[in-house]
């Protein structure tokens, strides 16, 4: 990553408010993130973190009434400033999205073939036969057996895993440069998840795609992405290379998230819970959004919102980042009070 | 008493028309033991749990609890209450497993009053004790479910089940609908409860990640059949069945890469 | 699969009609006293000789099932018996009037489809103020009963403005249509409002469906999103509510015909009910139930054909 | 889970619109409630507030327009229209009230029984209701009038039967959904009896729906009853009843004295609009925003 080249996708102090409950509520407080062309970034967070909306802002798919501050730039062009025609070009040629639940995101009344060729035929004016040949080839590429037959079937006749591959094929059909994947495997079984992720990974490699992968699963993101960005309550709290995640995560929240999903095959890995529930962006107080749940929180944390700062080769928005110890992975440091887990339960 | 298993399931089978959802499942659960039933969608794990709890009719096979068979649909009140004290269940969806019009505390009091000769202050004391055990306070006890978070509702469901002091608690994907950081809280709570009282768990899950934290033994189900069974540590580190291996290999963890099976 | 579905629906339809016919015919025997007095018609003092004649003519001394069977088979052959108050064959009475009623219902149906559906679609697509305005207007119109709108229309268009005739059938198609305009509007108005409301919410629901969002995220032009996703998917509920409306028109046309002095079967039903002319009432009630049930069944079939998600077979 | 965020994204325009509607809705709800309450009070206290005897004929004041003596004028026999409207509110409201409450109670009971007992019971109840559904309400009432003679009582009875399937269908659908919710299974497992679960848990949860249904249906039932009186088969002269008043005033329209029909018609429309707004408002409050 050199600073001279323009990143393919860049969030610049993105802040989004939505009209909810009579007032304009903040759903994204601050996101700064750059994706170099060809890179893969995992955007990880729990419910209410704003990760999904962040992804949607790239395609200008935010709800009506959303107010955007800061900027989202695709290949240097500001998305919020785009006119309808430009936005359509962006959506139909440059960036495509894979949604969480293919069952509701594909028109149930039309055939799989209609769904796959729609954008090619209606937007890119390709002849139907050519478009069909293209998507059949794509279906084969994402390992859908019996592609011709599938084209004539309706979504209700396909399993969830198969349907998600159809969704991926339809995203690839427009030959985008950027793929946005919003929890593409959350609704699927683990073995199917592994296959679908392998397919996304493969497609990315073969086509040199840039990937923004939205998930709640840190380990899954780390497995297919170069860099990890963690969101909490509308804030991007940490960003770091995926391979350094386990050892070098600096933000307390990132470490807490890791500790609540230990590796099942490692004997005696301890399960550590964080008190409380994940906050939604609009519930965040004046200080660090994670402070109410953070075992290491000080008075400053409750008072003042931390700015993102460089930590090793990443950034973290934390007043007291976990000191990186290159020698040992000390997960216990997340939780200095041994009795905390128990207090959670009480 | 200790020799009689809490739960014994023999050749349990469920057919829906031509489709066999559960095919000859046998399980044995000793007093105080905790067993995980792991499988993906369509494995028959939930149907198995529903047959054991009497929520689904059994096509063939037997279920005995403490040496007694399941009560039939026309069982007398006393028999039904006795069955309730043997087995309870916590459901996956915390949004629909509580009556949305009933305050959390009232729901627990209703169950307590049904099972124990408790009245007035004593009933309230026992109710608050249960709520305290699962980490809920008075304010939450006076709330209706919609004012609670998913984790809190699941705590309430656990407290309600514990109110009858069951020998066996069936946890049907009980943490699957929760956020990752909240899942860990509930798993820890369940582990803690088992440390305090003699209770067995039958933990139905698709998620291998939590199994070692709660269960000593695990069975793996696929397409209605048990493909592997054994102590958790053994099965997870040294699986015999290729499907079990596949399942374990599919769990993302540090250093993991997604691979296609084909 | 589709044939089995058709067969099942047809059997259900026939069963409903059979039970309905028993109820309609059996109603005669629910009344206290001698059914023959009813058949004579209200008001007249029963004359023993006439009663005996009626007993013989209507086979009232036969067992119920035999009488019923005679009545039903007669109906199926187009013989609905004799009206005592009109001194005519019931079938004559009906055939002379059914054209007017059919024309009236057809006219009202066209109005509903033309204005109700389009108002709903526009409101659903535009949302905001348009939707609020349409909802307000339709809520009010739904509360205006047919007979009140009839009276208001007569007062405004026939009396005050003198644009359209208020009473009578007219002769020739053009004149008939002119005469039927106010009645058709009166008949259609509340159903039109209902159809508009349901259409609006169906379109609005599809508008917000996730698959529509997918289509938008793929850069599909809005015009195609509307046509191929929103309207295509909303057409099922729209069709079925239109069917409900047509069935409702069949039930409601009697009030309109009565108010506008139209010589249709609806008015005949009311008048013969007032005269307790049971032969006519039975025939017309059965006719209405048949029409009602046939429309309902046809709409169900059409909805199933439009939306393959509606389970047509045993297993979905 | 992300479905939350999704919902908020997808619900975009609707949510903003719903919000605006809710704010305005509160005003509308209060206004609608006030109208309904006023009309009900007027019906209850009609003898106290009506300026004239509703049946007092006055040959000296036939078909008059509004005046200080007769606010809304008089009909073709010189009866005071305002007094007749006030008195007419009683049968006009009471008859549909009996119909809705009757159909609501019996329909709900049948629906809950069908959904809870399932199997053979469900099939039998549903089949019976399907046959009744095949009869348009007015036609059933007309047959009733033909057999038993015209009158409000028979209209109320037949319309109650005709409305049963409409209530029962909706309630049965919801009761089935309710019965299959995990909380019902949980309560069963906790050892609670079927009767207690139905009466203390399932029915209270269905109550908002039934209430909304009946509140909305009440207005439309009123239309049907009035229509029935209008065609001469319901309330009989000289009873003051709104539908009948529209009919009796109809000849006056051509004669240039439309006041009786117009005011009676207006009374019906205003009251029914208020009812349906109240029903819609209640439905948003009682069933919206749950879960």
PDB file of C-alpha atoms in Angstrom, chain C residues 166-293:
ATOM      1  CA  UNK C 166     -81.745   9.137 -11.821  1.00  0.00           C
ATOM      2  CA  UNK C 167     -84.335   6.478 -12.416  1.00  0.00           C
ATOM      3  CA  UNK C 168     -85.182   3.733 -14.855  1.00  0.00           C
ATOM      4  CA  UNK C 169     -83.399   1.371 -17.196  1.00  0.00           C
ATOM      5  CA  UNK C 170     -83.291   3.162 -20.503  1.00  0.00           C
ATOM      6  CA  UNK C 171     -83.489   1.562 -23.931  1.00  0.00           C
ATOM      7  CA  UNK C 172     -80.637   0.698 -26.271  1.00  0.00           C
ATOM      8  CA  UNK C 173     -77.104   0.128 -25.059  1.00  0.00           C
ATOM      9  CA  UNK C 174     -75.969   3.769 -25.007  1.00  0.00           C
ATOM     10  CA  UNK C 175     -79.070   4.908 -23.197  1.00  0.00           C
ATOM     11  CA  UNK C 176     -78.825   1.964 -20.833  1.00  0.00           C
ATOM     12  CA  UNK C 177     -75.240   2.843 -20.016  1.00  0.00           C
ATOM     13  CA  UNK C 178     -76.210   6.445 -19.371  1.00  0.00           C
ATOM     14  CA  UNK C 179     -78.924   5.273 -17.055  1.00  0.00           C
ATOM     15  CA  UNK C 180     -76.533   2.880 -15.356  1.00  0.00           C
ATOM     16  CA  UNK C 181     -73.763   5.429 -14.772  1.00  0.00           C
ATOM     17  CA  UNK C 182     -74.978   6.769 -11.441  1.00  0.00           C
ATOM     18  CA  UNK C 183     -75.981   3.316 -10.156  1.00  0.00           C
ATOM     19  CA  UNK C 184     -72.612   1.852 -11.177  1.00  0.00           C
ATOM     20  CA  UNK C 185     -70.751   4.645  -9.398  1.00  0.00           C
ATOM     21  CA  UNK C 186     -72.873   4.216  -6.283  1.00  0.00           C
ATOM     22  CA  UNK C 187     -72.291   0.483  -6.344  1.00  0.00           C
ATOM     23  CA  UNK C 188     -68.566   0.721  -7.050  1.00  0.00           C
ATOM     24  CA  UNK C 189     -67.513   3.521  -4.764  1.00  0.00           C
ATOM     25  CA  UNK C 190     -66.892   1.779  -1.451  1.00  0.00           C
ATOM     26  CA  UNK C 191     -65.381  -1.293  -3.110  1.00  0.00           C
ATOM     27  CA  UNK C 192     -63.248   0.923  -5.270  1.00  0.00           C
ATOM     28  CA  UNK C 193     -61.908   2.530  -2.114  1.00  0.00           C
ATOM     29  CA  UNK C 194     -61.228  -0.853  -0.547  1.00  0.00           C
ATOM     30  CA  UNK C 195     -59.430  -2.136  -3.637  1.00  0.00           C
ATOM     31  CA  UNK C 196     -57.340   1.038  -3.706  1.00  0.00           C
ATOM     32  CA  UNK C 197     -56.320   0.567  -0.076  1.00  0.00           C
ATOM     33  CA  UNK C 198     -55.316  -3.049  -0.466  1.00  0.00           C
ATOM     34  CA  UNK C 199     -53.493  -2.292  -3.715  1.00  0.00           C
ATOM     35  CA  UNK C 200     -51.606   0.531  -2.039  1.00  0.00           C
ATOM     36  CA  UNK C 201     -50.420  -1.629   0.801  1.00  0.00           C
ATOM     37  CA  UNK C 202     -49.468  -4.509  -1.522  1.00  0.00           C
ATOM     38  CA  UNK C 203     -47.423  -2.191  -3.722  1.00  0.00           C
ATOM     39  CA  UNK C 204     -45.915  -0.487  -0.694  1.00  0.00           C
ATOM     40  CA  UNK C 205     -44.981  -3.858   0.791  1.00  0.00           C
ATOM     41  CA  UNK C 206     -43.264  -5.012  -2.386  1.00  0.00           C
ATOM     42  CA  UNK C 207     -41.598  -1.635  -2.746  1.00  0.00           C
ATOM     43  CA  UNK C 208     -39.822  -2.300   0.527  1.00  0.00           C
ATOM     44  CA  UNK C 209     -39.132  -5.973  -0.145  1.00  0.00           C
ATOM     45  CA  UNK C 210     -35.517  -7.007   0.054  1.00  0.00           C
ATOM     46  CA  UNK C 211     -35.449  -8.440  -3.441  1.00  0.00           C
ATOM     47  CA  UNK C 212     -36.441  -5.029  -4.759  1.00  0.00           C
ATOM     48  CA  UNK C 213     -33.496  -3.594  -2.890  1.00  0.00           C
ATOM     49  CA  UNK C 214     -31.275  -6.179  -4.580  1.00  0.00           C
ATOM     50  CA  UNK C 215     -32.587  -5.119  -7.976  1.00  0.00           C
ATOM     51  CA  UNK C 216     -31.858  -1.478  -7.152  1.00  0.00           C
ATOM     52  CA  UNK C 217     -28.393  -2.387  -5.889  1.00  0.00           C
ATOM     53  CA  UNK C 218     -27.726  -3.949  -9.306  1.00  0.00           C
ATOM     54  CA  UNK C 219     -28.456  -0.652 -11.031  1.00  0.00           C
ATOM     55  CA  UNK C 220     -31.639  -1.903 -12.716  1.00  0.00           C
ATOM     56  CA  UNK C 221     -33.548   1.128 -14.073  1.00  0.00           C
ATOM     57  CA  UNK C 222     -36.359   2.170 -11.759  1.00  0.00           C
ATOM     58  CA  UNK C 223     -38.987   1.690 -14.466  1.00  0.00           C
ATOM     59  CA  UNK C 224     -38.016  -1.998 -14.754  1.00  0.00           C
ATOM     60  CA  UNK C 225     -37.836  -2.410 -10.981  1.00  0.00           C
ATOM     61  CA  UNK C 226     -41.389  -1.127 -10.792  1.00  0.00           C
ATOM     62  CA  UNK C 227     -42.717  -3.262 -13.590  1.00  0.00           C
ATOM     63  CA  UNK C 228     -40.905  -6.553 -13.178  1.00  0.00           C
ATOM     64  CA  UNK C 229     -40.510  -6.667  -9.439  1.00  0.00           C
ATOM     65  CA  UNK C 230     -42.957  -4.412  -7.632  1.00  0.00           C
ATOM     66  CA  UNK C 231     -46.062  -4.660  -9.820  1.00  0.00           C
ATOM     67  CA  UNK C 232     -45.403  -8.238 -10.881  1.00  0.00           C
ATOM     68  CA  UNK C 233     -45.206  -9.397  -7.275  1.00  0.00           C
ATOM     69  CA  UNK C 234     -48.083  -7.247  -6.044  1.00  0.00           C
ATOM     70  CA  UNK C 235     -50.419  -8.485  -8.766  1.00  0.00           C
ATOM     71  CA  UNK C 236     -51.485 -11.567  -6.788  1.00  0.00           C
ATOM     72  CA  UNK C 237     -53.010  -9.707  -3.835  1.00  0.00           C
ATOM     73  CA  UNK C 238     -54.465  -7.070  -6.177  1.00  0.00           C
ATOM     74  CA  UNK C 239     -56.199  -9.683  -8.256  1.00  0.00           C
ATOM     75  CA  UNK C 240     -57.615 -11.442  -5.258  1.00  0.00           C
ATOM     76  CA  UNK C 241     -58.976  -8.250  -3.696  1.00  0.00           C
ATOM     77  CA  UNK C 242     -60.523  -7.319  -7.027  1.00  0.00           C
ATOM     78  CA  UNK C 243     -62.233 -10.689  -6.969  1.00  0.00           C
ATOM     79  CA  UNK C 244     -63.528 -10.083  -3.468  1.00  0.00           C
ATOM     80  CA  UNK C 245     -64.855  -6.745  -4.703  1.00  0.00           C
ATOM     81  CA  UNK C 246     -66.708  -8.317  -7.623  1.00  0.00           C
ATOM     82  CA  UNK C 247     -68.250 -10.862  -5.274  1.00  0.00           C
ATOM     83  CA  UNK C 248     -69.246  -7.960  -3.063  1.00  0.00           C
ATOM     84  CA  UNK C 249     -70.878  -6.205  -6.008  1.00  0.00           C
ATOM     85  CA  UNK C 250     -73.038  -9.242  -6.619  1.00  0.00           C
ATOM     86  CA  UNK C 251     -74.258  -9.061  -3.051  1.00  0.00           C
ATOM     87  CA  UNK C 252     -74.665  -5.294  -3.084  1.00  0.00           C
ATOM     88  CA  UNK C 253     -76.427  -4.696  -6.360  1.00  0.00           C
ATOM     89  CA  UNK C 254     -79.902  -5.206  -4.910  1.00  0.00           C
ATOM     90  CA  UNK C 255     -79.717  -2.045  -2.821  1.00  0.00           C
ATOM     91  CA  UNK C 256     -78.603   0.014  -5.797  1.00  0.00           C
ATOM     92  CA  UNK C 257     -81.222  -1.399  -8.124  1.00  0.00           C
ATOM     93  CA  UNK C 258     -83.897  -0.722  -5.550  1.00  0.00           C
ATOM     94  CA  UNK C 259     -82.771   2.885  -5.025  1.00  0.00           C
ATOM     95  CA  UNK C 260     -82.460   3.760  -8.706  1.00  0.00           C
ATOM     96  CA  UNK C 261     -85.628   1.943  -9.670  1.00  0.00           C
ATOM     97  CA  UNK C 262     -83.725  -0.432 -11.918  1.00  0.00           C
ATOM     98  CA  UNK C 263     -85.508  -3.515 -13.088  1.00  0.00           C
ATOM     99  CA  UNK C 264     -82.840  -6.069 -12.151  1.00  0.00           C
ATOM    100  CA  UNK C 265     -82.739  -9.309 -10.225  1.00  0.00           C
ATOM    101  CA  UNK C 266     -81.442  -7.531  -7.137  1.00  0.00           C
ATOM    102  CA  UNK C 267     -84.514  -5.355  -6.865  1.00  0.00           C
ATOM    103  CA  UNK C 268     -86.617  -8.421  -7.576  1.00  0.00           C
ATOM    104  CA  UNK C 269     -84.992 -10.193  -4.643  1.00  0.00           C
ATOM    105  CA  UNK C 270     -85.848  -7.374  -2.251  1.00  0.00           C
ATOM    106  CA  UNK C 271     -89.380  -6.955  -3.484  1.00  0.00           C
ATOM    107  CA  UNK C 272     -90.152 -10.634  -3.338  1.00  0.00           C
ATOM    108  CA  UNK C 273     -88.606 -10.866   0.131  1.00  0.00           C
ATOM    109  CA  UNK C 274     -90.898  -8.047   1.238  1.00  0.00           C
ATOM    110  CA  UNK C 275     -93.835  -9.963  -0.236  1.00  0.00           C
ATOM    111  CA  UNK C 276     -92.453 -13.181   1.256  1.00  0.00           C
ATOM    112  CA  UNK C 277     -92.589 -14.730  -2.188  1.00  0.00           C
ATOM    113  CA  UNK C 278     -90.345 -17.622  -1.252  1.00  0.00           C
ATOM    114  CA  UNK C 279     -90.097 -19.323  -4.628  1.00  0.00           C
ATOM    115  CA  UNK C 280     -88.447 -16.227  -6.074  1.00  0.00           C
ATOM    116  CA  UNK C 281     -86.291 -15.589  -3.018  1.00  0.00           C
ATOM    117  CA  UNK C 282     -84.995 -19.157  -2.993  1.00  0.00           C
ATOM    118  CA  UNK C 283     -84.117 -19.111  -6.667  1.00  0.00           C
ATOM    119  CA  UNK C 284     -82.365 -15.760  -6.441  1.00  0.00           C
ATOM    120  CA  UNK C 285     -80.547 -16.609  -3.215  1.00  0.00           C
ATOM    121  CA  UNK C 286     -79.212 -19.760  -4.829  1.00  0.00           C
ATOM    122  CA  UNK C 287     -78.230 -17.812  -7.935  1.00  0.00           C
ATOM    123  CA  UNK C 288     -76.361 -15.243  -5.844  1.00  0.00           C
ATOM    124  CA  UNK C 289     -74.570 -17.881  -3.813  1.00  0.00           C
ATOM    125  CA  UNK C 290     -73.544 -19.672  -7.024  1.00  0.00           C
ATOM    126  CA  UNK C 291     -72.236 -16.461  -8.579  1.00  0.00           C
ATOM    127  CA  UNK C 292     -70.473 -15.511  -5.342  1.00  0.00           C
ATOM    128  CA  UNK C 293     -68.808 -18.908  -4.988  1.00  0.00           C
TER     129      UNK C 293
END
